[in-house]
mmCIF file of C-alpha atoms in Angstrom:
data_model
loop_
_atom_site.group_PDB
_atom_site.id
_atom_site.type_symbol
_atom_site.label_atom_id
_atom_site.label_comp_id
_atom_site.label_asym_id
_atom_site.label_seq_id
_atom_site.Cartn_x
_atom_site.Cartn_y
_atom_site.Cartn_z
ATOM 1 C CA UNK A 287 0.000 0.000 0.000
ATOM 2 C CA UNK A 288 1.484 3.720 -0.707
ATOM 3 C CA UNK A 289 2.145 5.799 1.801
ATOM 4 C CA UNK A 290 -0.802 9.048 1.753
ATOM 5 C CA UNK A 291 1.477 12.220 0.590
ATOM 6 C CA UNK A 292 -1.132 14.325 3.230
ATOM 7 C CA UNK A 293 -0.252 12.873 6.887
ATOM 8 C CA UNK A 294 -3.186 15.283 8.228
ATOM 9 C CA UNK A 295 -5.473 12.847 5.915
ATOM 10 C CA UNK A 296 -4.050 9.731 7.494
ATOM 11 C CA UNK A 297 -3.765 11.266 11.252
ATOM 12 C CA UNK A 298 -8.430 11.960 10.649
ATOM 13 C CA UNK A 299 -8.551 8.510 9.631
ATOM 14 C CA UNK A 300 -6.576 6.922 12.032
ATOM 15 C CA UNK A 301 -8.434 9.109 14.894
ATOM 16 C CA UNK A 302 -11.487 8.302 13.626
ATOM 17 C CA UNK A 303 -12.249 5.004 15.520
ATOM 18 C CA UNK A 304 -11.218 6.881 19.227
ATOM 19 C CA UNK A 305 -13.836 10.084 18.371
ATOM 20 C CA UNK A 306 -17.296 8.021 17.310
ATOM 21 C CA UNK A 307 -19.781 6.263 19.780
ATOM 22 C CA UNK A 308 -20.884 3.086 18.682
ATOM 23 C CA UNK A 309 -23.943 0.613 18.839
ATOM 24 C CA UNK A 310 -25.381 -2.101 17.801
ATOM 25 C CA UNK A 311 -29.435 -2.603 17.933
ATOM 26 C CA UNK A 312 -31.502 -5.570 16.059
ATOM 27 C CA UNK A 313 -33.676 -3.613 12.700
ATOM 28 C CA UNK A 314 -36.963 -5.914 14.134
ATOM 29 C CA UNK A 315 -37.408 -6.485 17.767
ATOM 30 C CA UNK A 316 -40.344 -8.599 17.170
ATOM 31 C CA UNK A 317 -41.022 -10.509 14.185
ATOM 32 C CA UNK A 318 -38.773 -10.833 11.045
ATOM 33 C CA UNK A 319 -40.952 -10.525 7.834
ATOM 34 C CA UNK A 320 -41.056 -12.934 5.411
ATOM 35 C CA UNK A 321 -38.243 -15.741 7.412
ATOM 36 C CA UNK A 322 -38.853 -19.223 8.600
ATOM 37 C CA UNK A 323 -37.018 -20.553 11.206
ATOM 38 C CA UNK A 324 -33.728 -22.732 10.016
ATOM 39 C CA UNK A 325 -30.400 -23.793 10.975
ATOM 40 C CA UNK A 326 -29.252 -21.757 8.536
ATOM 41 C CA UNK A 327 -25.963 -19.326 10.110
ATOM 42 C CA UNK A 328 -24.901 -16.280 9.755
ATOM 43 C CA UNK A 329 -20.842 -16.428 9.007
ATOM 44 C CA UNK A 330 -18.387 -13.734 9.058
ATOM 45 C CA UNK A 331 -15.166 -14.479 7.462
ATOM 46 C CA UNK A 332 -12.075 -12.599 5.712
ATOM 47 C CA UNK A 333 -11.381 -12.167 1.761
ATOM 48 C CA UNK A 334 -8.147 -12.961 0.591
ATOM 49 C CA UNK A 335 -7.742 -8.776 0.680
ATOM 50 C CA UNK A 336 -9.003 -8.506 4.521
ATOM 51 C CA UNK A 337 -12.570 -7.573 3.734
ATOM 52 C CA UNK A 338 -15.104 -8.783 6.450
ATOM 53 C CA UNK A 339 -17.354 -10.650 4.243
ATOM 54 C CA UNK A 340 -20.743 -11.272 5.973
ATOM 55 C CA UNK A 341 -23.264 -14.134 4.159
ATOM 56 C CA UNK A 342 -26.391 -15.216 5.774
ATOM 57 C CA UNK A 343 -27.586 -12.557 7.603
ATOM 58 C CA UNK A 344 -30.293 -13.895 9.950
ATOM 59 C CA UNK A 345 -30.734 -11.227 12.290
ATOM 60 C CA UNK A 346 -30.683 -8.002 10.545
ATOM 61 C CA UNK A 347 -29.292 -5.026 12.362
ATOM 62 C CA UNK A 348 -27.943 -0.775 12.443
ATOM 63 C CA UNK A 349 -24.544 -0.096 13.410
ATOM 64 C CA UNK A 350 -24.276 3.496 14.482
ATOM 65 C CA UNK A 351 -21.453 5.257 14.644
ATOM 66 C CA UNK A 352 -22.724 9.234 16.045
ATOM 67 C CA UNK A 353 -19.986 12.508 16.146
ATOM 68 C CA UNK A 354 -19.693 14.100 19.479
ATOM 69 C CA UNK A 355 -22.648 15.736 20.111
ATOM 70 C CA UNK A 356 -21.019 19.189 19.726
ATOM 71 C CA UNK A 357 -19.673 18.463 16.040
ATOM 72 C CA UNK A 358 -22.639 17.048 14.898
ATOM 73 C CA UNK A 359 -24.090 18.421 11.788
ATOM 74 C CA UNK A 360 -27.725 16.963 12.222
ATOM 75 C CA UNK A 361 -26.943 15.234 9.034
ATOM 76 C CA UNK A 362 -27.447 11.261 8.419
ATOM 77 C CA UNK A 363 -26.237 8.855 6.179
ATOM 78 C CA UNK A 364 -27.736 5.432 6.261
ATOM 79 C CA UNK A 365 -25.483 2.789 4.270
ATOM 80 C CA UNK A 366 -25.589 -0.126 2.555
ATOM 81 C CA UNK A 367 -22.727 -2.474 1.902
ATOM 82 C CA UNK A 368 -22.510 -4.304 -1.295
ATOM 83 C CA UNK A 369 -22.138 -7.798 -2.097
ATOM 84 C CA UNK A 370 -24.471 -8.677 -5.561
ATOM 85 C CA UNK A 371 -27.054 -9.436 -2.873
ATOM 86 C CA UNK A 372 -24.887 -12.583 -2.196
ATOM 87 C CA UNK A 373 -22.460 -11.182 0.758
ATOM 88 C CA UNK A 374 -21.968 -7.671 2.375
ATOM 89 C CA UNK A 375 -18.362 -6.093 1.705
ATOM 90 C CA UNK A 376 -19.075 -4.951 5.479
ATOM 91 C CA UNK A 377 -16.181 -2.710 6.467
ATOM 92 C CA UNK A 378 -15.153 -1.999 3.499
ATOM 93 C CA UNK A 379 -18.319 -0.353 2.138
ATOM 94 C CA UNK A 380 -19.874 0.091 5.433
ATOM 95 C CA UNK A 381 -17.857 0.723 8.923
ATOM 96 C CA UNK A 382 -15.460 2.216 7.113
ATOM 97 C CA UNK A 383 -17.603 4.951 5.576
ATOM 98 C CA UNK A 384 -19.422 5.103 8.592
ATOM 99 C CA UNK A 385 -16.731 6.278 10.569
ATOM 100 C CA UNK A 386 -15.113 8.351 8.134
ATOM 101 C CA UNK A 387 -18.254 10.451 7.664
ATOM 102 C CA UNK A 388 -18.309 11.112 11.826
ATOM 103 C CA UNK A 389 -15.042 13.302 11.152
ATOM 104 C CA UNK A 390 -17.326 15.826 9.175
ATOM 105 C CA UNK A 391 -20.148 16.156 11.943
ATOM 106 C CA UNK A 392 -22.417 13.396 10.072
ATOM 107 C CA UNK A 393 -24.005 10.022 11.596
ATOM 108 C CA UNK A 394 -23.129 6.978 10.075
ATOM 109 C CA UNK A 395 -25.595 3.556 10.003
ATOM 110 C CA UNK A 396 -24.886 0.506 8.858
ATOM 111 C CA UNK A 397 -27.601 -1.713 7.918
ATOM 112 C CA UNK A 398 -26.554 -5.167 8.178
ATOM 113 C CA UNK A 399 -29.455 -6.924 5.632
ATOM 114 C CA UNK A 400 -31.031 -9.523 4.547
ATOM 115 C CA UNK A 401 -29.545 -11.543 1.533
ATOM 116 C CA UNK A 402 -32.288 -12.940 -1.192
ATOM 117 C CA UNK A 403 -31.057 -15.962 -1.701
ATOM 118 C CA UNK A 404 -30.718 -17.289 1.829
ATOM 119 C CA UNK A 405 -32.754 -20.408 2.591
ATOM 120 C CA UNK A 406 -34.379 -18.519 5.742
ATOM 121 C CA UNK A 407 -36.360 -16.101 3.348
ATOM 122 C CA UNK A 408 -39.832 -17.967 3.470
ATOM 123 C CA UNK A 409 -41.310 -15.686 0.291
ATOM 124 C CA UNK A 410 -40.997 -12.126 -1.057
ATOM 125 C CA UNK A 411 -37.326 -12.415 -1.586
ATOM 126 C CA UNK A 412 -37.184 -9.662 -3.592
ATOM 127 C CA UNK A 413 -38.773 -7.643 -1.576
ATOM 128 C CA UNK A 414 -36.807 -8.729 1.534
ATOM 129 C CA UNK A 415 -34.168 -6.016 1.329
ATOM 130 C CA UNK A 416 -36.381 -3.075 0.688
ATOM 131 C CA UNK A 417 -38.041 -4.660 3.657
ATOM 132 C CA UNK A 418 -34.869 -3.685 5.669
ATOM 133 C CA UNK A 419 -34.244 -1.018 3.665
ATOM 134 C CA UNK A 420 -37.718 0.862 4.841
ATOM 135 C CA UNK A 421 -37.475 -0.353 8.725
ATOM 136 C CA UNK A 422 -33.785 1.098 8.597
ATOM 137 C CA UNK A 423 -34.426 4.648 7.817
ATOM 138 C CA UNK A 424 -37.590 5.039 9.888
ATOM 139 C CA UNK A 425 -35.690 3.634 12.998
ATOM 140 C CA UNK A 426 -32.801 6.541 12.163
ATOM 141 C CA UNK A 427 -35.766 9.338 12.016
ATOM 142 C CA UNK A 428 -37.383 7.462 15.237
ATOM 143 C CA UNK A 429 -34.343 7.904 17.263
ATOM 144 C CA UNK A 430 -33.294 11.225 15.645
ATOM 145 C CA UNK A 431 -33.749 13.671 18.921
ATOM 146 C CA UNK A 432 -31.487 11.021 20.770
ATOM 147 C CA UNK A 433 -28.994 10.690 18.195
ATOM 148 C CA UNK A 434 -28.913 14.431 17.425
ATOM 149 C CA UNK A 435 -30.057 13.857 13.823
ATOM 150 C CA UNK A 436 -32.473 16.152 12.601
ATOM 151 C CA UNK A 437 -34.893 14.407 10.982
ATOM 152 C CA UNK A 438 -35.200 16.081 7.318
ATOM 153 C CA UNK A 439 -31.666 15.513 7.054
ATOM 154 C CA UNK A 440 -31.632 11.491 7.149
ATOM 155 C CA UNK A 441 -30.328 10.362 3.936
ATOM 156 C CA UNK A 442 -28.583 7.082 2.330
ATOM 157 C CA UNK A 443 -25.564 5.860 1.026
ATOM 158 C CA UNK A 444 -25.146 1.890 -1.531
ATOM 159 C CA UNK A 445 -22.392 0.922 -2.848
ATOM 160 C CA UNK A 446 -22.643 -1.670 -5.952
ATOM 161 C CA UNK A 447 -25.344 -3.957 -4.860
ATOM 162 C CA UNK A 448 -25.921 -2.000 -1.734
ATOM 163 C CA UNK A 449 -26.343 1.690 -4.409
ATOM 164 C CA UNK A 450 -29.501 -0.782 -5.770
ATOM 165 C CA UNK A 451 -31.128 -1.346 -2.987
ATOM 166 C CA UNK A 452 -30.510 2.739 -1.841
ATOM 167 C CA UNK A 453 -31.890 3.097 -5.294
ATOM 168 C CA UNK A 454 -34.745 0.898 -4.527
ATOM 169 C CA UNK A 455 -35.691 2.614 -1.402
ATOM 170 C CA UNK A 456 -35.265 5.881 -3.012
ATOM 171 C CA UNK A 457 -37.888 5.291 -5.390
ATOM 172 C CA UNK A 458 -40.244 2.551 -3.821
ATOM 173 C CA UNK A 459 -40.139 3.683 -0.189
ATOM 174 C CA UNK A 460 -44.078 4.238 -0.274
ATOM 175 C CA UNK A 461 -44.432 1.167 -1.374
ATOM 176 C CA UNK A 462 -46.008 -0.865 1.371
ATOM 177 C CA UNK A 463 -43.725 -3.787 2.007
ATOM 178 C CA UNK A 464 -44.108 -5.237 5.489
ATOM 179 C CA UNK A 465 -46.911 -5.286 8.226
ATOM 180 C CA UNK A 466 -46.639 -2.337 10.574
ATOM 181 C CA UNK A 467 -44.442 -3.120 14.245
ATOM 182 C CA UNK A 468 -44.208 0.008 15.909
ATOM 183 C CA UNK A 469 -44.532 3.502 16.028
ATOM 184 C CA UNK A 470 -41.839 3.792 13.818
ATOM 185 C CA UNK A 471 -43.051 2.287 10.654
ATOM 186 C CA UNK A 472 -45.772 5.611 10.883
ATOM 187 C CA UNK A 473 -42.549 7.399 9.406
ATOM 188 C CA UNK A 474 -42.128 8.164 6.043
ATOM 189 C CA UNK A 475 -39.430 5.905 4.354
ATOM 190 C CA UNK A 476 -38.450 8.668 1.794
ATOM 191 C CA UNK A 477 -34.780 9.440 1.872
ATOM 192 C CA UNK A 478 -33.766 13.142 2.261
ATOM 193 C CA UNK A 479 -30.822 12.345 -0.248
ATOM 194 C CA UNK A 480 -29.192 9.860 -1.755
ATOM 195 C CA UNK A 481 -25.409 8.463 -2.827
ATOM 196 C CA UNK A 482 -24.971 5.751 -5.068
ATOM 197 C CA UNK A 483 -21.674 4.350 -5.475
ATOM 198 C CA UNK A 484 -21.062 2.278 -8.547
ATOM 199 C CA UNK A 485 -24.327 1.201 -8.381
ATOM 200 C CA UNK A 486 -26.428 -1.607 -9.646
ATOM 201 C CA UNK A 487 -29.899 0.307 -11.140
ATOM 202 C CA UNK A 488 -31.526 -1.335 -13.625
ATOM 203 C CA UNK A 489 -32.222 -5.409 -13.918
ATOM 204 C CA UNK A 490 -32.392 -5.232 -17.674
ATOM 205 C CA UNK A 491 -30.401 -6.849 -19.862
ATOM 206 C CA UNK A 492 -27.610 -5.897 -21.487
ATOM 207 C CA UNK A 493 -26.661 -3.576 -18.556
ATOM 208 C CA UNK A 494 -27.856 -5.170 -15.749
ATOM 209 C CA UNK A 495 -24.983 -6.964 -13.185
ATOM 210 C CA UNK A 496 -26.436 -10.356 -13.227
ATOM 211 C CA UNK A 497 -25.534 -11.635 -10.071
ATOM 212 C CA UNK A 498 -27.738 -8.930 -8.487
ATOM 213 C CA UNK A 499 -30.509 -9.801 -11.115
ATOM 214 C CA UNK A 500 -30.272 -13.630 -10.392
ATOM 215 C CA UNK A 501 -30.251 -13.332 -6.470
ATOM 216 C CA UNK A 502 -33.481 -10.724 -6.568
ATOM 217 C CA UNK A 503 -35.671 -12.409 -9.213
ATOM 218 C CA UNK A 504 -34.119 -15.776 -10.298
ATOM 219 C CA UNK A 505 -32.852 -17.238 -13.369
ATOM 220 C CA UNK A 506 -36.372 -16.609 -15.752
ATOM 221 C CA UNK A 507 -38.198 -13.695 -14.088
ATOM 222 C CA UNK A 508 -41.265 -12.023 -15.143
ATOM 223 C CA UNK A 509 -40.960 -9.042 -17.136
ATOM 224 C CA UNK A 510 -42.742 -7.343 -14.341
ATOM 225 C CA UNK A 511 -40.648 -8.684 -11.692
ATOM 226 C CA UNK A 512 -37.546 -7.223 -13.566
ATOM 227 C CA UNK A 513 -39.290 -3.930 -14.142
ATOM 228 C CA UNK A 514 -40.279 -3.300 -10.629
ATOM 229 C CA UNK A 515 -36.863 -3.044 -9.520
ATOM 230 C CA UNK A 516 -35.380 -1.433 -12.130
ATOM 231 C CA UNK A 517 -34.955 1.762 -10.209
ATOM 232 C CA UNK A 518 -34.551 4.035 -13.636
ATOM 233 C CA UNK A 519 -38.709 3.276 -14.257
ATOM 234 C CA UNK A 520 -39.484 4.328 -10.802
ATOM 235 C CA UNK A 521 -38.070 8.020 -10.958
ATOM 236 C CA UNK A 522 -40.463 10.916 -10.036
ATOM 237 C CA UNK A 523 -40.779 14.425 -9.223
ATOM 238 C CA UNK A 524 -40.503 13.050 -5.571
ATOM 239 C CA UNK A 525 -36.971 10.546 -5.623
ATOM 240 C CA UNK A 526 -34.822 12.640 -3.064
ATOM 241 C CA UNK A 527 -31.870 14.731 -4.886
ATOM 242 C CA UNK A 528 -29.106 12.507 -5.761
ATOM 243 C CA UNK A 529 -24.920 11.874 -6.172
ATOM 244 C CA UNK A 530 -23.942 9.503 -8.294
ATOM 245 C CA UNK A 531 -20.141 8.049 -8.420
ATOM 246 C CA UNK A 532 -18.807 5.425 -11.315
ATOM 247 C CA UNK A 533 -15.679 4.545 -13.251
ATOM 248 C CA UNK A 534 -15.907 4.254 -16.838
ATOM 249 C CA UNK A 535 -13.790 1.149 -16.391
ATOM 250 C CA UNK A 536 -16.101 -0.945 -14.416
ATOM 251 C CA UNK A 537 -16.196 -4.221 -16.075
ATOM 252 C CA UNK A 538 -18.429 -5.430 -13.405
ATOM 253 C CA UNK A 539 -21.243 -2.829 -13.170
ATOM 254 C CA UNK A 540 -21.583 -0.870 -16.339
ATOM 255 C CA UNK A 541 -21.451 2.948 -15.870
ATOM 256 C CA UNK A 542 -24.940 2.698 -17.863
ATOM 257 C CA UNK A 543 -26.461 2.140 -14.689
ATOM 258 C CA UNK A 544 -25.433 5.403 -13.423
ATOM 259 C CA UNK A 545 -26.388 7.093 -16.533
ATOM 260 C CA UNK A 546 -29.796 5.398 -16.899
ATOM 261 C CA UNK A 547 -30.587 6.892 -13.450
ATOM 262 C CA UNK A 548 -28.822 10.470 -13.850
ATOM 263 C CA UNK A 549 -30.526 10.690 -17.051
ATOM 264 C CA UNK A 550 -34.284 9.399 -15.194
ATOM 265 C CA UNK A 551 -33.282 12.100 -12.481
ATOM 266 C CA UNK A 552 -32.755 14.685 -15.236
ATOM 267 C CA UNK A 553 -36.248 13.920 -17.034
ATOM 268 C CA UNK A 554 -38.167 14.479 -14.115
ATOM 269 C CA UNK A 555 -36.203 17.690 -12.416
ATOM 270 C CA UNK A 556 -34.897 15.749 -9.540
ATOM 271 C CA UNK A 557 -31.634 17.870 -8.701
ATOM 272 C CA UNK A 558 -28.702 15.547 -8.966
ATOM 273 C CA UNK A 559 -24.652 15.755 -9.720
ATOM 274 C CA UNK A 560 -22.523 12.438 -11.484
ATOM 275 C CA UNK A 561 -18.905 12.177 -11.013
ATOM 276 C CA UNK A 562 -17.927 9.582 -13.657
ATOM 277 C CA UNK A 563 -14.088 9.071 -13.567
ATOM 278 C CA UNK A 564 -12.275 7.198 -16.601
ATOM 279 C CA UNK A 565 -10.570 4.730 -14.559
ATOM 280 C CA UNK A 566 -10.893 3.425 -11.066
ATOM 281 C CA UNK A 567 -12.691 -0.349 -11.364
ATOM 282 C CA UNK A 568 -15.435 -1.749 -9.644
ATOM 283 C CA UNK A 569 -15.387 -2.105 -5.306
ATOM 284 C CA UNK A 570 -12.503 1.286 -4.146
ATOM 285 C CA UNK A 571 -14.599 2.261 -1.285
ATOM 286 C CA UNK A 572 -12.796 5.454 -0.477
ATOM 287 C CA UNK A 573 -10.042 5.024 -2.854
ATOM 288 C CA UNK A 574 -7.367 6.230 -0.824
ATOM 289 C CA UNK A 575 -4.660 5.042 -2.859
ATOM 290 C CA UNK A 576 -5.792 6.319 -5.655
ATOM 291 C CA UNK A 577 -4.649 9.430 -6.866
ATOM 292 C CA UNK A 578 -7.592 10.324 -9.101
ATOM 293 C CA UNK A 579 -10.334 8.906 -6.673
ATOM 294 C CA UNK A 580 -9.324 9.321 -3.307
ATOM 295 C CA UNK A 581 -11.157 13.374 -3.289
ATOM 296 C CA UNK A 582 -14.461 11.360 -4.107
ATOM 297 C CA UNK A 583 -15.806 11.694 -0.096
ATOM 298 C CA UNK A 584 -14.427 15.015 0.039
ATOM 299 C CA UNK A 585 -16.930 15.795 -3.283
ATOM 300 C CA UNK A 586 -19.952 14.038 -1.168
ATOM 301 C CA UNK A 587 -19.394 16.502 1.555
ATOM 302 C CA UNK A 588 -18.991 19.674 -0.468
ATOM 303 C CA UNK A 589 -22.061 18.476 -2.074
ATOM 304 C CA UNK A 590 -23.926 17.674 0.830
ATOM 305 C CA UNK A 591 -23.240 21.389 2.452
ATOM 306 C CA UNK A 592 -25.213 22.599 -0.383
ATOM 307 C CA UNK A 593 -27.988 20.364 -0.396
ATOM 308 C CA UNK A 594 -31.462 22.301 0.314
#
């Protein structure tokens, strides 16, 4: 790994971990929709790079990572690891942001969800992660006076696989997904903003990233099940304002997807900026060895100072 040329940069990100309060609470305390009961485990292992790879969620949950109570912002970002809806890249696109963005003031959650394809999921599978998708935001905006979040500043963050299902929630989260638990599932789903990081968008075919596609919907789904959650069709006046981040390079996730969705966001006025880079892959995260990427975050933040 290089060395950073800006030791202030490393010195924040090394600091981060001793500055941010953390917990850990279960996304249903009573009933899990749509999951049978199996001997099915949840297993947490290491890729060959280090990555905590997480398969089989069971028990879906938030990690929350708050600022000091004096730095904080009010500001929210709810994120979503990717994984093709197989795994969840878990630090890497998800405790790692989440601490990073507690440097700037913001809260960062992790939502550790469900995976389609486990053998738990009793029906709905692809519903099942909008299903956490929806209970994760309205717990954020239930707990936002505790948490110092204000709660018209709650937004989300996917990366990859994790960017479709922010992109699902941005545009379905009326849709009415699971039976009501609490008092927080009276809260509006909608997103104040949105990130997507080399996100999966559409299910179609030839852009889709068919891992993604097969885990949702199978190997020979409906046209209307492939429609549904292809995010670009869902687009109105309402989807929250939006930041979109791909490499032209991606041989994993086409940039179309990013383009299919800037260009729905366009159609229908929804304020949104697209940082597409020439080179950087699929999977940097926060791209801190790379010389042309590693600003991205710094982007986000400038972008979200402006946001209405």
């Amino acid at each position: 790994m290089k060395l950073l040329k800006k030791p202030t940069l490393l010195i924040a990100l090394i600091s981060i971990g001793m500055s941010a309060q953390q917990t850990t609470m279960p996304l249903w305390p009573n009933t899990i929709p749509n999951q049978k009961e199996t001997n099915e485990q949840e297993v947490v292992e290491h890729t060959e790079d280090g990555i905590i790879w997480i398969t089989n969620v069971q028990k879906p949950t938030l990690e929350v990572y708050l600022p000091a109570k004096k730095n904080a912002t009010g500001q929210a970002v709810v994120i979503f690891p990717g994984g093709g809806y197989h795994g969840l890249a878990y630090d890497w696109e998800g405790t790692d942001i989440a601490k990073t963005l507690t440097v700037k003031g913001i809260a960062g959650i992790v939502v550790k969800y469900r995976l389609p394809w486990s053998k738990s999921i009793a029906k709905g599978k692809n519903v099942v992660p909008l299903q956490d998708a929806q209970r994760a935001i309205r717990i954020v905006k239930s707990n936002a006076e505790e948490w110092n979040i204000s709660e018209d500043k709650v937004g989300i963050m996917g990366f990859s696989a994790g960017g479709h299902l922010a992109s699902s929630l941005g545009t379905h989260y009326d849709d009415k997904v699971y039976e009501r638990q609490d008092d927080a599932d009276d809260i509006s789903a909608r997103p104040n903003f949105m990130a997507l990081i080399y996100p999966v968008i559409t299910l179609g075919v030839p852009s889709t990233h068919t891992g993604s596609r097969v885990s949702l919907v199978g190997e020979n789904p409906t046209d209307d099940a492939v429609d549904y959650l292809s995010n670009e069709k869902h687009v109105d006046a309402e989807t929250p304002p939006t930041f979109l981040l791909h490499a032209m390079d991606d041989d994993v996730v086409p940039v179309a997807n990013t383009i299919l969705f800037f260009d729905a966001l366009k159609a229908h006025n929804v304020p949104a900026t697209m940082h597409v880079y020439p080179t950087g892959g699929h999977g940097f995260s926060l791209a801190l060895t790379d010389e042309k990427l590693k600003n991205w975050m710094n982007l986000f933040f400038d972008w979200m100072v402006h946001l209405d």
